[in-house]
Amino acid sequence: MTHQFPPGFLWGAGTSAYQIEGSLDADGRGESVWDVFARRAGAVEGGGDGSRACDSYRRWAEDVDLVAELGLGAYRFSVGWSRVMPDGRGRIEQRGLDHYERFVDALLDRGVAPVLTLNHWDMPQALMADGGWAARSSVDAFAEYTAAVADRLADRVEWWITQNEPWIIALLGYQLGLHAPGVRDLGASVAAGHHVLLAHGAGADVLRAHPGTQVGAALSLFPCDPATFTEQDAAAAWGSDGYVNRWYLDPLAGRGYPADMREHYERALGRPLTEIRDGDEAAIGGRSDFLGVNYYTRRVMAAAEPAPGRPFPWRVVGPSGDVARTDEGWEIAPASFRDLLIRLHREYQLPVVVTENGGVFGDTPAHDGRVHDVRRSAFLRDHVEALGQALAAGADVRGYLHWSLLDNFEWALGYRPRFGLVHVDYVTGRRTIKDSARLYARIARTGALPADDEPIAPFG
Ligand code: FCB
């Protein structure tokens, strides 16, 4: 049985500035941490960077046309932080804001709701002089940037995402050094994660002075399941849930940091978490109109002794046996998506917007010029069905934004993984609508999943 989604449900797709724009020197843009990190030898698979990407800074009107042609009601994009604040603080680059204003107006003209992300990982490099997110001064810098963008756009953009994936910033950017700025220090990662959340609070305070805005942070949430039914693995799964999910969910929901995970951090660092000061938790909580959820897969966990490179008593073992996987090897787990949305409703009570969900499927144009990405279509169907089941069970989900509109620069993995509903030829910049996008257009138009055997006409 297919679920009928409520009228007004937001169907859309997402991208982010550094992953698609290119034109890194245009209109007075300053350097971002990703410009610098991508130059490190070995940082990016294949040695690529964002200097050209999908060329969207120049081809933006074509991207707006694509979104409109697919009949999507929403488009999530990010403002390049260093296009607006090239020096990190102080001077505002009006040409950067002019670009996003034109872009937002074009979306609105086509009846597409802009969903604007402020920090999708491209902090101005100038802020690294203080330590980037590891420094508390990043919070004020983010509030300053938020005010600059809000003063220009909050009269017409309703949906605002302050931060994209605080855990991934802390983990890959400051703990493992696999993303910009490439820091490897557990203590710095705790500070960075905390400042990212504080900056959400500070940014939300700026935005909430503009009536009609809806503000949230987008979290990368991974349901954590025990590998076996032993007590030890159950504890490992709960610990991992604290590390990945509750450390961010609890303070955003106004509950402060979870005590069990604070103990894990304090034990691993051998010191109290002094970066979390009195009053900080009150400055993070109670400021979200919705929770952004990025969902890709689940984590299957087993107990393990802490070891070098493994600060906590658990490890990811992955699912046993043969499971369906994307081309990146991630388990395809739509039932976990459904359960996650139901859990969020029961335990946190915040309205949810699914701000990312998608998979890597490497299909490219066939001899007929089309991209027959049947596995992405199946992935989409399965996850939209799971979403419908969560709604039927009472979850308050307001929208679903597929990742991604376009194949794009996938950070340290470079250009190999293709996440797009639309194929991009990186040599010519040419965009080709994939079969999955045709299915998605159909879902967006009707608010329901078509039957399995129903042919998908091109936008009929
Ligand atoms: C998320 C990021 C997004 C993209 C997808 C695949 O972690 O927010 O930019 O890289 O994963």
Tab-separated table of C-alpha atoms and ligand atoms in Angstrom:
chain	number	residue	atom	x	y	z
A	1	MET	CA	0.000	0.000	0.000
A	2	THR	CA	1.360	3.406	-0.834
A	3	HIS	CA	1.109	6.289	1.563
A	4	GLN	CA	-0.439	9.602	0.494
A	5	PHE	CA	1.753	12.397	1.832
A	6	PRO	CA	0.053	15.494	3.233
A	7	PRO	CA	-0.464	18.533	0.995
A	8	GLY	CA	2.332	21.040	1.571
A	9	PHE	CA	4.884	18.294	2.294
A	10	LEU	CA	8.191	19.645	0.957
A	11	TRP	CA	9.769	17.499	-1.731
A	12	GLY	CA	13.169	18.710	-2.742
A	13	ALA	CA	16.848	18.052	-3.274
A	14	GLY	CA	20.047	19.487	-1.879
A	15	THR	CA	23.585	20.562	-2.686
A	16	SER	CA	26.246	22.674	-0.976
A	17	ALA	CA	28.378	25.579	-2.133
A	18	TYR	CA	31.890	24.102	-2.155
A	19	GLN	CA	30.644	20.851	-3.691
A	20	ILE	CA	29.064	22.442	-6.789
A	21	GLU	CA	29.985	26.072	-7.330
A	22	GLY	CA	33.554	26.308	-8.641
A	23	SER	CA	34.593	29.924	-9.456
A	24	LEU	CA	36.595	30.101	-6.247
A	25	ASP	CA	38.090	33.488	-7.132
A	26	ALA	CA	34.912	35.161	-8.373
A	27	ASP	CA	33.359	38.301	-6.914
A	28	GLY	CA	35.830	38.815	-4.092
A	29	ARG	CA	35.437	35.388	-2.482
A	30	GLY	CA	37.968	34.663	0.267
A	31	GLU	CA	39.697	31.325	0.825
A	32	SER	CA	37.804	28.667	2.749
A	33	VAL	CA	39.270	25.863	4.837
A	34	TRP	CA	38.425	23.446	2.026
A	35	ASP	CA	40.447	25.445	-0.547
A	36	VAL	CA	43.491	24.998	1.670
A	37	PHE	CA	42.847	21.415	2.763
A	38	ALA	CA	42.278	20.167	-0.803
A	39	ARG	CA	45.813	21.330	-1.698
A	40	ARG	CA	47.375	18.923	0.835
A	41	ALA	CA	48.955	15.972	-0.909
A	42	GLY	CA	46.729	12.922	-0.562
A	43	ALA	CA	43.843	14.792	1.079
A	44	VAL	CA	41.431	14.190	-1.803
A	45	GLU	CA	41.157	10.955	-3.742
A	46	GLY	CA	42.225	11.608	-7.319
A	47	GLY	CA	43.730	14.939	-6.284
A	48	GLY	CA	40.616	16.954	-7.183
A	49	ASP	CA	39.250	20.085	-5.578
A	50	GLY	CA	36.245	22.405	-5.818
A	51	SER	CA	37.766	24.847	-8.278
A	52	ARG	CA	35.395	23.819	-11.055
A	53	ALA	CA	33.012	21.201	-9.632
A	54	CYS	CA	29.615	21.556	-11.374
A	55	ASP	CA	30.398	25.142	-12.386
A	56	SER	CA	27.170	26.112	-10.635
A	57	TYR	CA	28.311	29.590	-9.650
A	58	ARG	CA	28.087	30.408	-13.357
A	59	ARG	CA	25.419	27.885	-14.381
A	60	TRP	CA	23.082	28.649	-11.489
A	61	ALA	CA	20.141	29.544	-13.737
A	62	GLU	CA	20.384	26.114	-15.362
A	63	ASP	CA	20.243	24.485	-11.917
A	64	VAL	CA	17.124	26.487	-11.023
A	65	ASP	CA	15.567	25.363	-14.327
A	66	LEU	CA	16.333	21.735	-13.470
A	67	VAL	CA	14.681	22.003	-10.052
A	68	ALA	CA	11.632	23.608	-11.647
A	69	GLU	CA	11.512	21.097	-14.493
A	70	LEU	CA	11.474	18.265	-11.961
A	71	GLY	CA	8.578	19.993	-10.195
A	72	LEU	CA	10.358	20.057	-6.836
A	73	GLY	CA	8.875	22.302	-4.192
A	74	ALA	CA	12.134	22.954	-2.336
A	75	TYR	CA	15.842	23.312	-3.031
A	76	ARG	CA	18.467	23.126	-0.317
A	77	PHE	CA	21.707	24.957	-1.090
A	78	SER	CA	24.382	26.588	1.013
A	79	VAL	CA	25.768	30.087	1.011
A	80	GLY	CA	29.536	30.085	0.620
A	81	TRP	CA	30.615	31.607	3.943
A	82	SER	CA	33.848	33.007	2.499
A	83	ARG	CA	31.955	34.625	-0.398
A	84	VAL	CA	30.122	36.787	2.134
A	85	MET	CA	32.839	37.242	4.790
A	86	PRO	CA	36.120	36.892	2.858
A	87	ASP	CA	38.207	37.800	5.924
A	88	GLY	CA	36.103	35.810	8.367
A	89	ARG	CA	35.000	38.950	10.190
A	90	GLY	CA	34.202	42.573	9.522
A	91	ARG	CA	33.991	43.326	5.822
A	92	ILE	CA	30.888	41.998	4.025
A	93	GLU	CA	31.320	41.225	0.318
A	94	GLN	CA	28.123	42.530	-1.271
A	95	ARG	CA	28.795	40.803	-4.599
A	96	GLY	CA	28.602	37.439	-2.861
A	97	LEU	CA	25.250	38.371	-1.340
A	98	ASP	CA	24.060	39.727	-4.722
A	99	HIS	CA	24.669	36.297	-6.228
A	100	TYR	CA	22.593	34.466	-3.617
A	101	GLU	CA	19.877	37.088	-3.801
A	102	ARG	CA	19.523	36.543	-7.553
A	103	PHE	CA	19.513	32.811	-6.973
A	104	VAL	CA	16.863	32.910	-4.234
A	105	ASP	CA	14.663	35.226	-6.296
A	106	ALA	CA	14.884	32.860	-9.265
A	107	LEU	CA	13.810	29.925	-7.080
A	108	LEU	CA	10.912	31.907	-5.638
A	109	ASP	CA	9.835	32.990	-9.139
A	110	ARG	CA	9.540	29.295	-10.001
A	111	GLY	CA	7.549	28.518	-6.879
A	112	VAL	CA	10.456	26.663	-5.239
A	113	ALA	CA	11.057	27.178	-1.508
A	114	PRO	CA	14.742	27.904	-0.794
A	115	VAL	CA	16.215	25.943	2.119
A	116	LEU	CA	19.356	27.874	3.005
A	117	THR	CA	22.295	26.272	4.831
A	118	LEU	CA	24.713	28.732	6.424
A	119	ASN	CA	27.640	26.435	7.258
A	120	HIS	CA	28.158	23.497	4.971
A	121	TRP	CA	31.805	23.087	6.071
A	122	ASP	CA	33.428	25.983	4.198
A	123	MET	CA	34.519	28.248	7.055
A	124	PRO	CA	36.706	31.170	5.919
A	125	GLN	CA	40.361	30.165	6.234
A	126	ALA	CA	41.064	33.467	8.023
A	127	LEU	CA	39.274	32.078	11.099
A	128	MET	CA	41.890	29.310	11.364
A	129	ALA	CA	44.303	31.904	12.799
A	130	ASP	CA	42.404	31.396	16.072
A	131	GLY	CA	41.865	27.641	15.627
A	132	GLY	CA	38.645	27.531	13.584
A	133	TRP	CA	35.791	25.770	15.337
A	134	ALA	CA	38.142	24.655	18.122
A	135	ALA	CA	38.215	28.302	19.259
A	136	ARG	CA	35.279	29.855	21.062
A	137	SER	CA	35.646	33.012	18.978
A	138	SER	CA	34.156	31.046	16.044
A	139	VAL	CA	30.734	31.452	17.672
A	140	ASP	CA	30.721	35.257	17.317
A	141	ALA	CA	32.163	35.036	13.815
A	142	PHE	CA	29.298	32.752	12.816
A	143	ALA	CA	26.720	35.080	14.386
A	144	GLU	CA	28.214	37.989	12.422
A	145	TYR	CA	27.997	36.028	9.182
A	146	THR	CA	24.443	34.915	9.973
A	147	ALA	CA	23.398	38.536	10.506
A	148	ALA	CA	24.924	39.552	7.155
A	149	VAL	CA	23.006	36.858	5.253
A	150	ALA	CA	19.796	37.332	7.248
A	151	ASP	CA	19.770	41.100	6.696
A	152	ARG	CA	19.760	40.440	2.972
A	153	LEU	CA	17.591	37.324	2.675
A	154	ALA	CA	15.466	36.665	5.753
A	155	ASP	CA	12.591	38.689	4.277
A	156	ARG	CA	12.136	35.990	1.645
A	157	VAL	CA	13.774	32.750	2.835
A	158	GLU	CA	11.652	30.815	5.296
A	159	TRP	CA	13.798	27.698	5.909
A	160	TRP	CA	17.245	28.155	7.481
A	161	ILE	CA	19.777	25.507	8.439
A	162	THR	CA	22.482	26.939	10.656
A	163	GLN	CA	24.909	24.023	10.736
A	164	ASN	CA	25.367	20.924	8.625
A	165	GLU	CA	26.393	17.789	10.543
A	166	PRO	CA	28.159	18.975	13.702
A	167	TRP	CA	29.360	15.422	14.438
A	168	ILE	CA	31.007	15.057	11.036
A	169	ILE	CA	32.739	18.425	11.438
A	170	ALA	CA	34.059	17.334	14.842
A	171	LEU	CA	34.937	13.789	13.754
A	172	LEU	CA	36.392	14.191	10.274
A	173	GLY	CA	37.577	17.801	10.585
A	174	TYR	CA	39.107	17.820	14.088
A	175	GLN	CA	39.450	14.228	15.367
A	176	LEU	CA	40.565	12.183	12.369
A	177	GLY	CA	41.837	14.970	10.105
A	178	LEU	CA	40.161	13.500	7.020
A	179	HIS	CA	38.248	16.698	6.178
A	180	ALA	CA	39.188	20.366	6.430
A	181	PRO	CA	40.869	21.719	8.447
A	182	GLY	CA	42.665	18.371	8.898
A	183	VAL	CA	43.195	18.501	12.675
A	184	ARG	CA	43.785	15.237	14.608
A	185	ASP	CA	43.064	15.904	18.248
A	186	LEU	CA	40.211	14.460	20.312
A	187	GLY	CA	40.174	17.447	22.685
A	188	ALA	CA	39.968	19.892	19.773
A	189	SER	CA	37.125	17.852	18.311
A	190	VAL	CA	35.073	18.107	21.519
A	191	ALA	CA	35.641	21.868	21.553
A	192	ALA	CA	34.788	22.134	17.846
A	193	GLY	CA	31.547	20.158	18.194
A	194	HIS	CA	30.530	22.283	21.163
A	195	HIS	CA	31.265	25.578	19.397
A	196	VAL	CA	29.346	24.433	16.324
A	197	LEU	CA	26.313	23.834	18.564
A	198	LEU	CA	26.811	27.143	20.385
A	199	ALA	CA	27.009	28.839	17.001
A	200	HIS	CA	23.707	27.199	16.076
A	201	GLY	CA	22.213	28.835	19.163
A	202	ALA	CA	23.774	32.213	18.403
A	203	GLY	CA	22.735	32.042	14.735
A	204	ALA	CA	19.205	30.991	15.685
A	205	ASP	CA	18.938	33.989	18.012
A	206	VAL	CA	19.882	36.269	15.106
A	207	LEU	CA	17.390	34.614	12.762
A	208	ARG	CA	14.500	34.469	15.186
A	209	ALA	CA	14.503	38.277	15.246
A	210	HIS	CA	13.314	37.977	11.622
A	211	PRO	CA	9.656	36.985	11.661
A	212	GLY	CA	8.571	34.037	9.557
A	213	THR	CA	11.871	32.155	9.580
A	214	GLN	CA	12.093	28.478	10.544
A	215	VAL	CA	15.464	27.550	11.983
A	216	GLY	CA	17.125	24.191	12.535
A	217	ALA	CA	20.460	22.382	12.443
A	218	ALA	CA	20.988	19.337	10.208
A	219	LEU	CA	22.375	16.342	12.108
A	220	SER	CA	23.916	13.235	10.587
A	221	LEU	CA	22.074	10.512	12.478
A	222	PHE	CA	23.108	6.865	12.385
A	223	PRO	CA	20.938	4.356	14.248
A	224	CYS	CA	23.336	2.127	16.224
A	225	ASP	CA	22.468	-1.571	16.505
A	226	PRO	CA	24.310	-4.200	18.560
A	227	ALA	CA	26.065	-6.906	16.552
A	228	THR	CA	24.851	-9.621	18.947
A	229	PHE	CA	22.356	-9.907	21.783
A	230	THR	CA	25.053	-9.789	24.457
A	231	GLU	CA	24.958	-7.109	27.135
A	232	GLN	CA	28.406	-5.947	26.043
A	233	ASP	CA	27.322	-5.253	22.472
A	234	ALA	CA	24.136	-3.580	23.677
A	235	ALA	CA	26.305	-1.251	25.778
A	236	ALA	CA	28.540	-0.635	22.754
A	237	ALA	CA	25.529	0.334	20.638
A	238	TRP	CA	24.226	2.663	23.349
A	239	GLY	CA	27.675	4.231	23.775
A	240	SER	CA	27.982	4.774	20.054
A	241	ASP	CA	24.481	6.284	20.012
A	242	GLY	CA	25.702	8.749	22.640
A	243	TYR	CA	28.760	9.640	20.603
A	244	VAL	CA	27.037	10.015	17.233
A	245	ASN	CA	23.433	10.970	17.952
A	246	ARG	CA	22.534	11.933	21.538
A	247	TRP	CA	25.577	14.203	22.011
A	248	TYR	CA	23.904	16.553	19.508
A	249	LEU	CA	20.205	15.733	19.849
A	250	ASP	CA	20.011	16.144	23.624
A	251	PRO	CA	21.472	19.656	23.881
A	252	LEU	CA	19.484	20.863	20.854
A	253	ALA	CA	16.317	19.543	22.499
A	254	GLY	CA	17.166	21.492	25.664
A	255	ARG	CA	18.320	18.562	27.800
A	256	GLY	CA	22.017	19.389	27.968
A	257	TYR	CA	24.770	16.917	27.097
A	258	PRO	CA	24.123	13.260	28.008
A	259	ALA	CA	26.012	12.306	31.182
A	260	ASP	CA	27.120	8.863	29.935
A	261	MET	CA	28.891	10.301	26.893
A	262	ARG	CA	30.407	13.145	28.889
A	263	GLU	CA	32.008	10.459	31.091
A	264	HIS	CA	33.347	8.630	28.032
A	265	TYR	CA	34.963	11.841	26.772
A	266	GLU	CA	36.359	12.737	30.182
A	267	ARG	CA	37.832	9.273	30.601
A	268	ALA	CA	39.395	9.319	27.113
A	269	LEU	CA	40.826	12.820	27.578
A	270	GLY	CA	41.738	12.418	31.245
A	271	ARG	CA	40.262	15.839	32.056
A	272	PRO	CA	36.915	17.560	32.591
A	273	LEU	CA	35.261	19.181	29.567
A	274	THR	CA	36.073	22.737	30.547
A	275	GLU	CA	35.076	24.046	27.122
A	276	ILE	CA	31.451	23.504	28.140
A	277	ARG	CA	30.869	26.496	30.414
A	278	ASP	CA	27.998	27.381	32.725
A	279	GLY	CA	25.077	28.655	30.688
A	280	ASP	CA	26.246	27.111	27.410
A	281	GLU	CA	23.681	24.337	27.353
A	282	ALA	CA	20.930	26.905	27.925
A	283	ALA	CA	22.281	28.844	24.918
A	284	ILE	CA	21.989	25.783	22.645
A	285	GLY	CA	18.605	24.354	23.625
A	286	GLY	CA	15.126	25.555	22.778
A	287	ARG	CA	16.140	27.444	19.653
A	288	SER	CA	15.121	25.016	16.910
A	289	ASP	CA	11.861	25.187	15.019
A	290	PHE	CA	12.704	21.877	13.411
A	291	LEU	CA	15.377	19.229	13.370
A	292	GLY	CA	17.192	18.538	10.103
A	293	VAL	CA	17.942	14.833	9.676
A	294	ASN	CA	20.600	13.517	7.307
A	295	TYR	CA	20.217	9.762	7.034
A	296	TYR	CA	22.398	7.407	4.983
A	297	THR	CA	22.856	4.131	6.835
A	298	ARG	CA	23.056	2.466	10.250
A	299	ARG	CA	26.019	1.381	12.390
A	300	VAL	CA	26.339	-2.162	13.716
A	301	MET	CA	28.426	-2.084	16.890
A	302	ALA	CA	30.425	-4.468	19.056
A	303	ALA	CA	32.209	-4.004	22.367
A	304	ALA	CA	35.976	-3.447	22.092
A	305	GLU	CA	38.750	-2.289	24.389
A	306	PRO	CA	39.908	1.285	23.753
A	307	ALA	CA	43.139	1.238	21.768
A	308	PRO	CA	45.314	3.726	19.917
A	309	GLY	CA	43.016	5.463	17.436
A	310	ARG	CA	39.977	4.067	19.260
A	311	PRO	CA	39.189	6.269	22.266
A	312	PHE	CA	35.944	4.550	23.304
A	313	PRO	CA	35.027	0.948	24.197
A	314	TRP	CA	33.235	0.091	20.956
A	315	ARG	CA	33.870	-0.447	17.286
A	316	VAL	CA	31.883	-0.590	14.071
A	317	VAL	CA	31.678	-4.170	12.799
A	318	GLY	CA	29.032	-3.735	10.124
A	319	PRO	CA	26.154	-6.050	9.312
A	320	SER	CA	26.744	-9.772	9.077
A	321	GLY	CA	25.865	-11.705	5.952
A	322	ASP	CA	24.884	-10.409	2.581
A	323	VAL	CA	23.111	-7.077	2.623
A	324	ALA	CA	22.201	-4.617	-0.114
A	325	ARG	CA	24.840	-1.922	-0.443
A	326	THR	CA	25.428	1.252	-2.431
A	327	ASP	CA	28.481	1.533	-4.676
A	328	GLU	CA	30.295	3.100	-1.718
A	329	GLY	CA	29.642	-0.085	0.296
A	330	TRP	CA	27.159	1.524	2.680
A	331	GLU	CA	24.373	-0.811	3.782
A	332	ILE	CA	20.982	0.194	2.359
A	333	ALA	CA	18.757	0.182	5.439
A	334	PRO	CA	15.364	1.845	4.924
A	335	ALA	CA	13.760	0.141	7.953
A	336	SER	CA	16.316	1.890	10.163
A	337	PHE	CA	15.255	5.189	8.559
A	338	ARG	CA	11.621	4.521	9.498
A	339	ASP	CA	12.570	3.530	13.049
A	340	LEU	CA	14.813	6.569	13.448
A	341	LEU	CA	12.008	8.963	12.468
A	342	ILE	CA	9.626	7.257	14.877
A	343	ARG	CA	12.227	7.373	17.655
A	344	LEU	CA	12.836	11.096	17.104
A	345	HIS	CA	9.117	11.748	17.343
A	346	ARG	CA	8.754	9.748	20.551
A	347	GLU	CA	11.894	10.944	22.294
A	348	TYR	CA	12.482	14.491	21.068
A	349	GLN	CA	9.135	15.855	19.817
A	350	LEU	CA	10.687	18.314	17.361
A	351	PRO	CA	9.226	18.543	13.859
A	352	VAL	CA	11.651	16.967	11.393
A	353	VAL	CA	12.770	17.870	7.905
A	354	VAL	CA	14.788	15.117	6.240
A	355	THR	CA	17.584	17.329	4.941
A	356	GLU	CA	19.626	14.562	3.264
A	357	ASN	CA	19.106	10.985	2.149
A	358	GLY	CA	20.647	9.286	-0.845
A	359	GLY	CA	23.261	6.875	-2.084
A	360	VAL	CA	26.179	6.404	-4.435
A	361	PHE	CA	25.267	4.627	-7.643
A	362	GLY	CA	27.831	5.095	-10.368
A	363	ASP	CA	25.602	4.985	-13.457
A	364	THR	CA	26.544	7.234	-16.359
A	365	PRO	CA	24.731	7.926	-19.674
A	366	ALA	CA	24.053	4.778	-21.753
A	367	HIS	CA	24.080	4.501	-25.560
A	368	ASP	CA	20.583	6.012	-25.634
A	369	GLY	CA	21.884	9.083	-23.824
A	370	ARG	CA	19.847	8.331	-20.682
A	371	VAL	CA	21.023	7.321	-17.239
A	372	HIS	CA	19.227	4.134	-16.155
A	373	ASP	CA	20.100	4.285	-12.480
A	374	VAL	CA	17.650	1.580	-11.439
A	375	ARG	CA	19.297	1.010	-8.055
A	376	ARG	CA	18.933	4.681	-7.105
A	377	SER	CA	15.264	4.477	-8.109
A	378	ALA	CA	14.844	1.424	-5.870
A	379	PHE	CA	16.702	3.200	-3.037
A	380	LEU	CA	14.410	6.209	-3.417
A	381	ARG	CA	11.264	4.092	-3.461
A	382	ASP	CA	12.322	2.142	-0.376
A	383	HIS	CA	13.196	5.252	1.619
A	384	VAL	CA	10.076	7.180	0.590
A	385	GLU	CA	8.043	4.147	1.586
A	386	ALA	CA	9.804	4.015	4.972
A	387	LEU	CA	9.092	7.726	5.389
A	388	GLY	CA	5.426	7.122	4.640
A	389	GLN	CA	5.349	4.382	7.278
A	390	ALA	CA	6.902	6.746	9.821
A	391	LEU	CA	4.290	9.398	9.035
A	392	ALA	CA	1.526	6.819	9.345
A	393	ALA	CA	2.939	5.940	12.786
A	394	GLY	CA	2.620	9.583	13.826
A	395	ALA	CA	6.071	11.054	13.083
A	396	ASP	CA	5.914	14.788	12.375
A	397	VAL	CA	8.026	15.034	9.217
A	398	ARG	CA	7.562	18.188	7.121
A	399	GLY	CA	9.769	17.481	4.139
A	400	TYR	CA	12.247	15.237	2.355
A	401	LEU	CA	15.277	16.638	0.521
A	402	HIS	CA	17.156	14.056	-1.486
A	403	TRP	CA	20.950	14.239	-1.593
A	404	SER	CA	21.819	15.341	-4.165
A	405	LEU	CA	20.323	17.275	-7.032
A	406	LEU	CA	23.625	16.931	-8.903
A	407	ASP	CA	26.599	14.608	-8.975
A	408	ASN	CA	29.258	16.720	-7.273
A	409	PHE	CA	32.556	17.016	-5.400
A	410	GLU	CA	32.261	14.473	-2.606
A	411	TRP	CA	34.880	15.953	-0.253
A	412	ALA	CA	37.844	13.647	0.460
A	413	LEU	CA	36.440	11.095	-2.005
A	414	GLY	CA	36.679	13.554	-4.881
A	415	TYR	CA	34.515	13.132	-7.966
A	416	ARG	CA	34.215	9.333	-7.993
A	417	PRO	CA	31.032	8.857	-5.917
A	418	ARG	CA	27.915	9.954	-7.785
A	419	PHE	CA	25.019	10.946	-5.511
A	420	GLY	CA	23.017	12.965	-8.052
A	421	LEU	CA	19.500	12.707	-9.386
A	422	VAL	CA	21.076	14.544	-12.290
A	423	HIS	CA	24.287	13.356	-13.923
A	424	VAL	CA	27.067	15.894	-14.428
A	425	ASP	CA	29.740	15.516	-17.085
A	426	TYR	CA	32.663	17.210	-15.358
A	427	VAL	CA	34.451	17.958	-18.619
A	428	THR	CA	31.614	19.761	-20.383
A	429	GLY	CA	29.457	20.627	-17.367
A	430	ARG	CA	26.515	19.048	-19.159
A	431	ARG	CA	23.596	17.939	-16.935
A	432	THR	CA	21.514	14.834	-17.757
A	433	ILE	CA	18.360	13.998	-15.826
A	434	LYS	CA	18.622	10.397	-14.576
A	435	ASP	CA	15.731	7.922	-14.539
A	436	SER	CA	15.611	8.203	-10.725
A	437	ALA	CA	14.895	11.931	-11.104
A	438	ARG	CA	11.939	11.138	-13.340
A	439	LEU	CA	10.565	8.840	-10.661
A	440	TYR	CA	11.203	11.516	-8.046
A	441	ALA	CA	9.444	14.158	-10.158
A	442	ARG	CA	6.453	11.851	-10.250
A	443	ILE	CA	6.501	11.403	-6.455
A	444	ALA	CA	6.808	15.162	-5.924
A	445	ARG	CA	3.906	15.880	-8.274
A	446	THR	CA	1.480	13.319	-6.834
A	447	GLY	CA	2.643	13.129	-3.213
A	448	ALA	CA	2.593	9.329	-3.418
A	449	LEU	CA	4.691	6.428	-4.647
A	450	PRO	CA	3.616	5.079	-8.027
A	451	ALA	CA	2.874	1.353	-8.224
A	452	ASP	CA	5.909	-0.796	-9.057
A	453	ASP	CA	4.807	-1.552	-12.594
A	454	GLU	CA	3.570	1.912	-13.528
A	455	PRO	CA	5.644	3.367	-16.371
A	456	ILE	CA	7.256	6.716	-15.563
A	457	ALA	CA	6.603	9.048	-18.464
A	458	PRO	CA	8.990	11.969	-18.817
A	459	PHE	CA	7.126	14.619	-16.808
A	460	GLY	CA	3.712	13.603	-18.187
B	1	FCB	C1	26.847	14.364	4.046
B	1	FCB	C2	27.209	15.784	3.657
B	1	FCB	C3	27.021	16.073	2.201
B	1	FCB	C4	27.438	14.910	1.346
B	1	FCB	C5	26.744	13.669	1.800
B	1	FCB	C6	27.024	12.465	0.946
B	1	FCB	O1	27.625	13.984	5.135
B	1	FCB	O2	26.439	16.693	4.390
B	1	FCB	O3	27.722	17.253	1.878
B	1	FCB	O4	28.805	14.771	1.406
B	1	FCB	O5	27.090	13.383	3.121
